[in-house]
Amino acid sequence: MSHTEKVSEQQSVFFSAEEFSAVKASFYEFSGKTEYLALERYYHLANERSKPSENLAPVKLFQGAFESLLRQKNTSSPTLRQAHVGLKQYAARLSNTVAMLSKAAAPVPRIMHFVWVGGSEVGAIQRDYMNIWRKVLASEGYTFNLWYDSDALLAFEMNRVILDSARVHAMESGGDQVTDPVKLSRMIEDRARVLKRQMADYLSQPQWADRADEARIDLMVRAYGKDRAVLEAFRRKCLDTHLKMAGRICCCGTFVMSSPTIT
């Protein structure tokens, strides 16, 4: 059910049959007046309308007739006072609903954004996914942006190296004798947590400001014995997979996340 239909359903009856009967009884002394006869007509019209926009006019007319009769009474009963408060609140809500639904929706820019947080190369599956959307929506005038952190292209590789090191450490620390997989997993996670904290401290050093990938390369070479040339080549490969989308999807190589958090 749509929002409009829900609103219509909620607003369809502003007085129950019992409440309206009590109102008519309270105004019975005016049963020969035009306003009294109009109450019945407008009440039924309001309850026959299914849309708020169609409901508003008879409700307002009902309110006008009600208040005209109320002014003519010498004393107002609790029933009428309560009904009047409820009627004013209902009419105000209905007016606000109609005004809200009548507003023209603001146009949504025809731009689709892809955010790549993989911290590595864009794979064939991801590239195909983005290209499918591009082909489906390009005829409707859409443009496409691919957002990525150009200084976190080795984040996934750094994380992989840390986990591999944590596994080796766990096995060398008695993990090869552990038969409980949960305990072994906890040993690996505990060591990985220490290594990630060390990595975060290393990347946060002032000399690596805005050079997070260079810091990752340096750390992997110094602490994990990796080959600098291989890592630099892999980083260029990762960047190429992003830039190959240029011309099809606008590649936006600036990302709001700080590099140490994308690991």
Short mmCIF file of C-alpha atoms in Angstrom, two decimals:
data_model
loop_
_atom_site.label_atom_id
_atom_site.label_comp_id
_atom_site.label_asym_id
_atom_site.label_seq_id
_atom_site.Cartn_x
_atom_site.Cartn_y
_atom_site.Cartn_z
CA MET A 1 0.00 0.00 0.00
CA SER A 2 1.36 3.43 -0.96
CA HIS A 3 1.84 6.34 1.45
CA THR A 4 -1.08 8.17 -0.18
CA GLU A 5 -3.37 5.16 0.22
CA LYS A 6 -2.41 4.80 3.88
CA VAL A 7 -3.14 8.47 4.52
CA SER A 8 -6.46 8.17 2.71
CA GLU A 9 -7.44 5.16 4.79
CA GLN A 10 -6.54 6.90 8.04
CA GLN A 11 -8.40 10.09 7.11
CA SER A 12 -11.55 8.51 5.58
CA VAL A 13 -13.77 8.79 8.69
CA PHE A 14 -13.47 11.90 10.82
CA PHE A 15 -16.54 11.11 12.99
CA SER A 16 -17.84 7.64 13.77
CA ALA A 17 -21.55 7.03 13.29
CA GLU A 18 -22.04 7.17 17.07
CA GLU A 19 -20.14 10.45 17.39
CA PHE A 20 -22.08 12.03 14.55
CA SER A 21 -25.36 10.85 16.07
CA ALA A 22 -24.40 12.54 19.36
CA VAL A 23 -23.55 15.77 17.50
CA LYS A 24 -26.90 15.78 15.73
CA ALA A 25 -28.70 15.16 19.01
CA SER A 26 -26.88 18.10 20.60
CA PHE A 27 -27.91 20.37 17.71
CA TYR A 28 -31.45 18.99 17.42
CA GLU A 29 -33.03 22.30 18.41
CA PHE A 30 -31.78 23.61 15.02
CA SER A 31 -33.14 20.66 13.03
CA GLY A 32 -35.11 22.94 10.75
CA LYS A 33 -32.14 25.14 9.83
CA THR A 34 -30.11 24.89 6.65
CA GLU A 35 -26.86 24.33 8.55
CA TYR A 36 -28.31 21.35 10.40
CA LEU A 37 -29.46 19.70 7.18
CA ALA A 38 -26.07 20.47 5.62
CA LEU A 39 -24.28 18.55 8.39
CA GLU A 40 -25.81 15.28 7.22
CA ARG A 41 -24.97 15.95 3.57
CA TYR A 42 -21.37 17.00 4.17
CA TYR A 43 -20.78 14.17 6.64
CA HIS A 44 -21.69 11.55 4.05
CA LEU A 45 -19.79 13.32 1.28
CA ALA A 46 -16.65 13.41 3.40
CA ASN A 47 -16.88 9.70 4.14
CA GLU A 48 -17.51 8.80 0.50
CA ARG A 49 -14.28 10.42 -0.70
CA SER A 50 -11.23 8.17 -0.84
CA LYS A 51 -8.54 10.78 -1.49
CA PRO A 52 -7.49 13.52 0.96
CA SER A 53 -7.72 16.14 -1.80
CA GLU A 54 -11.35 15.17 -2.46
CA ASN A 55 -12.11 14.88 1.23
CA LEU A 56 -10.96 18.36 2.20
CA ALA A 57 -13.81 20.41 0.71
CA PRO A 58 -16.72 18.54 2.38
CA VAL A 59 -14.83 18.45 5.69
CA LYS A 60 -14.32 22.22 5.55
CA LEU A 61 -17.99 22.72 4.67
CA PHE A 62 -18.99 20.42 7.53
CA GLN A 63 -16.79 22.44 9.87
CA GLY A 64 -18.38 25.68 8.70
CA ALA A 65 -21.91 24.38 9.30
CA PHE A 66 -20.90 22.92 12.68
CA GLU A 67 -19.35 26.17 13.89
CA SER A 68 -22.32 28.20 12.64
CA LEU A 69 -24.68 26.07 14.73
CA LEU A 70 -22.30 26.18 17.68
CA ARG A 71 -22.36 29.98 17.69
CA GLN A 72 -26.15 29.92 17.83
CA LYS A 73 -26.32 27.75 20.94
CA ASN A 74 -26.72 29.49 24.26
CA THR A 75 -24.65 26.90 26.11
CA SER A 76 -22.24 24.35 24.69
CA SER A 77 -22.29 20.78 25.96
CA PRO A 78 -19.14 18.72 26.69
CA THR A 79 -20.06 16.54 23.70
CA LEU A 80 -19.99 19.50 21.32
CA ARG A 81 -16.84 21.00 22.83
CA GLN A 82 -15.00 17.70 22.45
CA ALA A 83 -16.36 17.20 18.94
CA HIS A 84 -15.30 20.73 17.95
CA VAL A 85 -11.73 20.20 19.15
CA GLY A 86 -11.51 16.90 17.29
CA LEU A 87 -13.01 18.43 14.15
CA LYS A 88 -10.53 21.32 14.09
CA GLN A 89 -7.61 18.96 14.61
CA TYR A 90 -8.83 16.63 11.89
CA ALA A 91 -9.38 19.47 9.42
CA ALA A 92 -5.91 20.86 10.15
CA ARG A 93 -4.27 17.45 9.65
CA LEU A 94 -6.16 16.92 6.44
CA SER A 95 -5.17 20.36 5.12
CA ASN A 96 -1.52 19.65 5.92
CA THR A 97 -1.74 16.25 4.24
CA VAL A 98 -3.21 17.73 1.07
CA ALA A 99 -0.57 20.46 1.02
CA MET A 100 2.20 17.90 1.49
CA LEU A 101 0.93 15.59 -1.25
CA SER A 102 0.34 18.50 -3.62
CA LYS A 103 3.95 19.65 -3.59
CA ALA A 104 5.83 18.79 -6.73
CA ALA A 105 8.64 16.38 -5.97
CA ALA A 106 12.09 17.86 -6.40
CA PRO A 107 13.83 16.30 -9.39
CA VAL A 108 16.53 13.81 -8.50
CA PRO A 109 19.81 14.37 -10.37
CA ARG A 110 20.42 11.62 -12.91
CA ILE A 111 23.71 10.58 -11.38
CA MET A 112 24.56 7.10 -10.12
CA HIS A 113 27.42 6.79 -7.66
CA PHE A 114 29.47 3.65 -7.11
CA VAL A 115 31.69 3.62 -4.02
CA TRP A 116 34.58 1.16 -4.15
CA VAL A 117 35.92 0.32 -0.70
CA GLY A 118 37.69 -2.86 -1.72
CA GLY A 119 41.12 -1.33 -1.24
CA SER A 120 42.50 -3.29 -4.18
CA GLU A 121 41.94 -3.77 -7.90
CA VAL A 122 38.46 -3.57 -9.39
CA GLY A 123 37.62 -7.11 -10.46
CA ALA A 124 35.83 -8.28 -13.59
CA ILE A 125 32.63 -9.02 -11.66
CA GLN A 126 32.51 -5.53 -10.18
CA ARG A 127 33.34 -3.96 -13.53
CA ASP A 128 30.57 -5.94 -15.24
CA TYR A 129 28.11 -4.91 -12.54
CA MET A 130 28.86 -1.22 -13.07
CA ASN A 131 28.77 -1.58 -16.85
CA ILE A 132 25.36 -3.26 -16.72
CA TRP A 133 23.94 -0.28 -14.83
CA ARG A 134 25.66 2.07 -17.26
CA LYS A 135 24.07 0.34 -20.27
CA VAL A 136 20.63 0.15 -18.66
CA LEU A 137 20.46 3.81 -17.60
CA ALA A 138 22.71 5.63 -20.06
CA SER A 139 19.83 6.07 -22.52
CA GLU A 140 17.96 8.01 -19.82
CA GLY A 141 20.73 10.59 -19.58
CA TYR A 142 22.45 9.25 -16.47
CA THR A 143 26.07 9.92 -15.64
CA PHE A 144 28.10 7.61 -13.43
CA ASN A 145 30.76 8.23 -10.79
CA LEU A 146 33.13 5.68 -9.31
CA TRP A 147 34.46 6.86 -5.97
CA TYR A 148 37.56 5.26 -4.50
CA ASP A 149 40.46 6.10 -2.22
CA SER A 150 43.47 6.55 -4.47
CA ASP A 151 45.75 6.29 -1.43
CA ALA A 152 44.33 2.99 -0.20
CA LEU A 153 44.89 0.76 -3.21
CA LEU A 154 47.02 -1.58 -1.12
CA ALA A 155 44.71 -1.70 1.90
CA PHE A 156 43.40 -5.16 1.06
CA GLU A 157 46.91 -6.48 0.33
CA MET A 158 48.17 -5.10 3.65
CA ASN A 159 45.31 -6.81 5.45
CA ARG A 160 46.04 -10.10 3.67
CA VAL A 161 49.71 -9.96 4.62
CA ILE A 162 48.82 -9.28 8.26
CA LEU A 163 46.41 -12.22 8.41
CA ASP A 164 48.95 -14.55 6.79
CA SER A 165 51.55 -13.45 9.34
CA ALA A 166 49.07 -13.92 12.19
CA ARG A 167 48.33 -17.47 11.04
CA VAL A 168 52.01 -18.35 10.90
CA HIS A 169 52.59 -16.84 14.35
CA ALA A 170 49.66 -18.78 15.78
CA MET A 171 50.96 -22.06 14.40
CA GLU A 172 54.46 -21.36 15.70
CA SER A 173 53.00 -20.52 19.12
CA GLY A 174 51.38 -23.90 19.65
CA GLY A 175 48.50 -23.60 17.25
CA ASP A 176 49.63 -26.69 15.39
CA GLN A 177 48.72 -28.66 18.52
CA VAL A 178 45.31 -27.02 19.01
CA THR A 179 42.35 -29.18 18.02
CA ASP A 180 39.61 -26.67 18.88
CA PRO A 181 39.00 -24.50 15.76
CA VAL A 182 37.45 -21.73 17.86
CA LYS A 183 40.53 -21.49 20.05
CA LEU A 184 42.84 -21.50 17.01
CA SER A 185 40.77 -18.79 15.35
CA ARG A 186 40.98 -16.69 18.52
CA MET A 187 44.77 -17.06 18.56
CA ILE A 188 44.95 -15.80 14.98
CA GLU A 189 42.59 -12.90 15.66
CA ASP A 190 44.49 -11.83 18.76
CA ARG A 191 47.77 -11.70 16.86
CA ALA A 192 46.17 -9.95 13.87
CA ARG A 193 44.76 -7.31 16.21
CA VAL A 194 48.25 -6.54 17.52
CA LEU A 195 49.68 -6.33 14.00
CA LYS A 196 46.87 -4.05 12.82
CA ARG A 197 47.47 -1.74 15.75
CA GLN A 198 51.16 -1.61 14.84
CA MET A 199 50.22 -0.87 11.24
CA ALA A 200 47.89 1.95 12.27
CA ASP A 201 50.64 3.48 14.40
CA TYR A 202 53.08 3.22 11.51
CA LEU A 203 50.72 4.81 8.97
CA SER A 204 49.87 7.66 11.34
CA GLN A 205 53.46 8.88 11.53
CA PRO A 206 53.82 12.47 10.22
CA GLN A 207 56.16 11.54 7.36
CA TRP A 208 53.43 9.39 5.81
CA ALA A 209 50.76 12.11 5.69
CA ASP A 210 48.81 11.70 2.42
CA ARG A 211 51.15 8.82 1.49
CA ALA A 212 49.37 5.87 3.09
CA ASP A 213 50.08 3.41 0.29
CA GLU A 214 53.77 4.30 0.36
CA ALA A 215 53.70 3.64 4.09
CA ARG A 216 52.05 0.26 3.52
CA ILE A 217 54.72 -0.68 0.99
CA ASP A 218 57.49 0.40 3.35
CA LEU A 219 55.96 -1.53 6.26
CA MET A 220 55.43 -4.70 4.22
CA VAL A 221 59.04 -4.54 3.01
CA ARG A 222 60.58 -3.84 6.42
CA ALA A 223 58.37 -5.94 8.69
CA TYR A 224 57.17 -8.74 6.43
CA GLY A 225 59.99 -9.20 3.93
CA LYS A 226 57.95 -8.33 0.85
CA ASP A 227 59.49 -7.17 -2.43
CA ARG A 228 59.14 -3.42 -2.95
CA ALA A 229 59.13 -3.62 -6.76
CA VAL A 230 56.41 -6.27 -6.74
CA LEU A 231 54.24 -4.19 -4.41
CA GLU A 232 54.71 -1.03 -6.47
CA ALA A 233 53.81 -2.93 -9.65
CA PHE A 234 50.71 -4.34 -7.97
CA ARG A 235 49.65 -0.87 -6.86
CA ARG A 236 49.96 0.40 -10.45
CA LYS A 237 47.86 -2.55 -11.60
CA CYS A 238 45.18 -1.70 -9.03
CA LEU A 239 45.15 1.92 -10.14
CA ASP A 240 44.90 0.87 -13.80
CA THR A 241 41.75 -1.15 -13.09
CA HIS A 242 40.16 2.03 -11.74
CA LEU A 243 41.34 4.26 -14.54
CA LYS A 244 40.16 1.79 -17.21
CA MET A 245 36.64 2.78 -16.23
CA ALA A 246 37.38 6.34 -17.40
CA GLY A 247 35.30 7.23 -20.42
CA ARG A 248 32.59 4.88 -19.26
CA ILE A 249 32.31 5.95 -15.64
CA CYS A 250 33.85 9.06 -14.13
CA CYS A 251 36.57 7.90 -11.72
CA CYS A 252 36.79 10.12 -8.67
CA GLY A 253 40.04 9.25 -6.94
CA THR A 254 39.45 11.28 -3.81
CA PHE A 255 37.64 9.63 -0.96
CA VAL A 256 36.62 10.94 2.44
CA MET A 257 37.80 7.93 4.45
CA SER A 258 41.27 8.18 5.91
CA SER A 259 43.56 5.49 4.62
CA PRO A 260 44.35 3.76 7.96
CA THR A 261 40.67 2.91 8.41
CA ILE A 262 40.36 1.11 5.07
CA THR A 263 42.16 -2.02 6.13
#
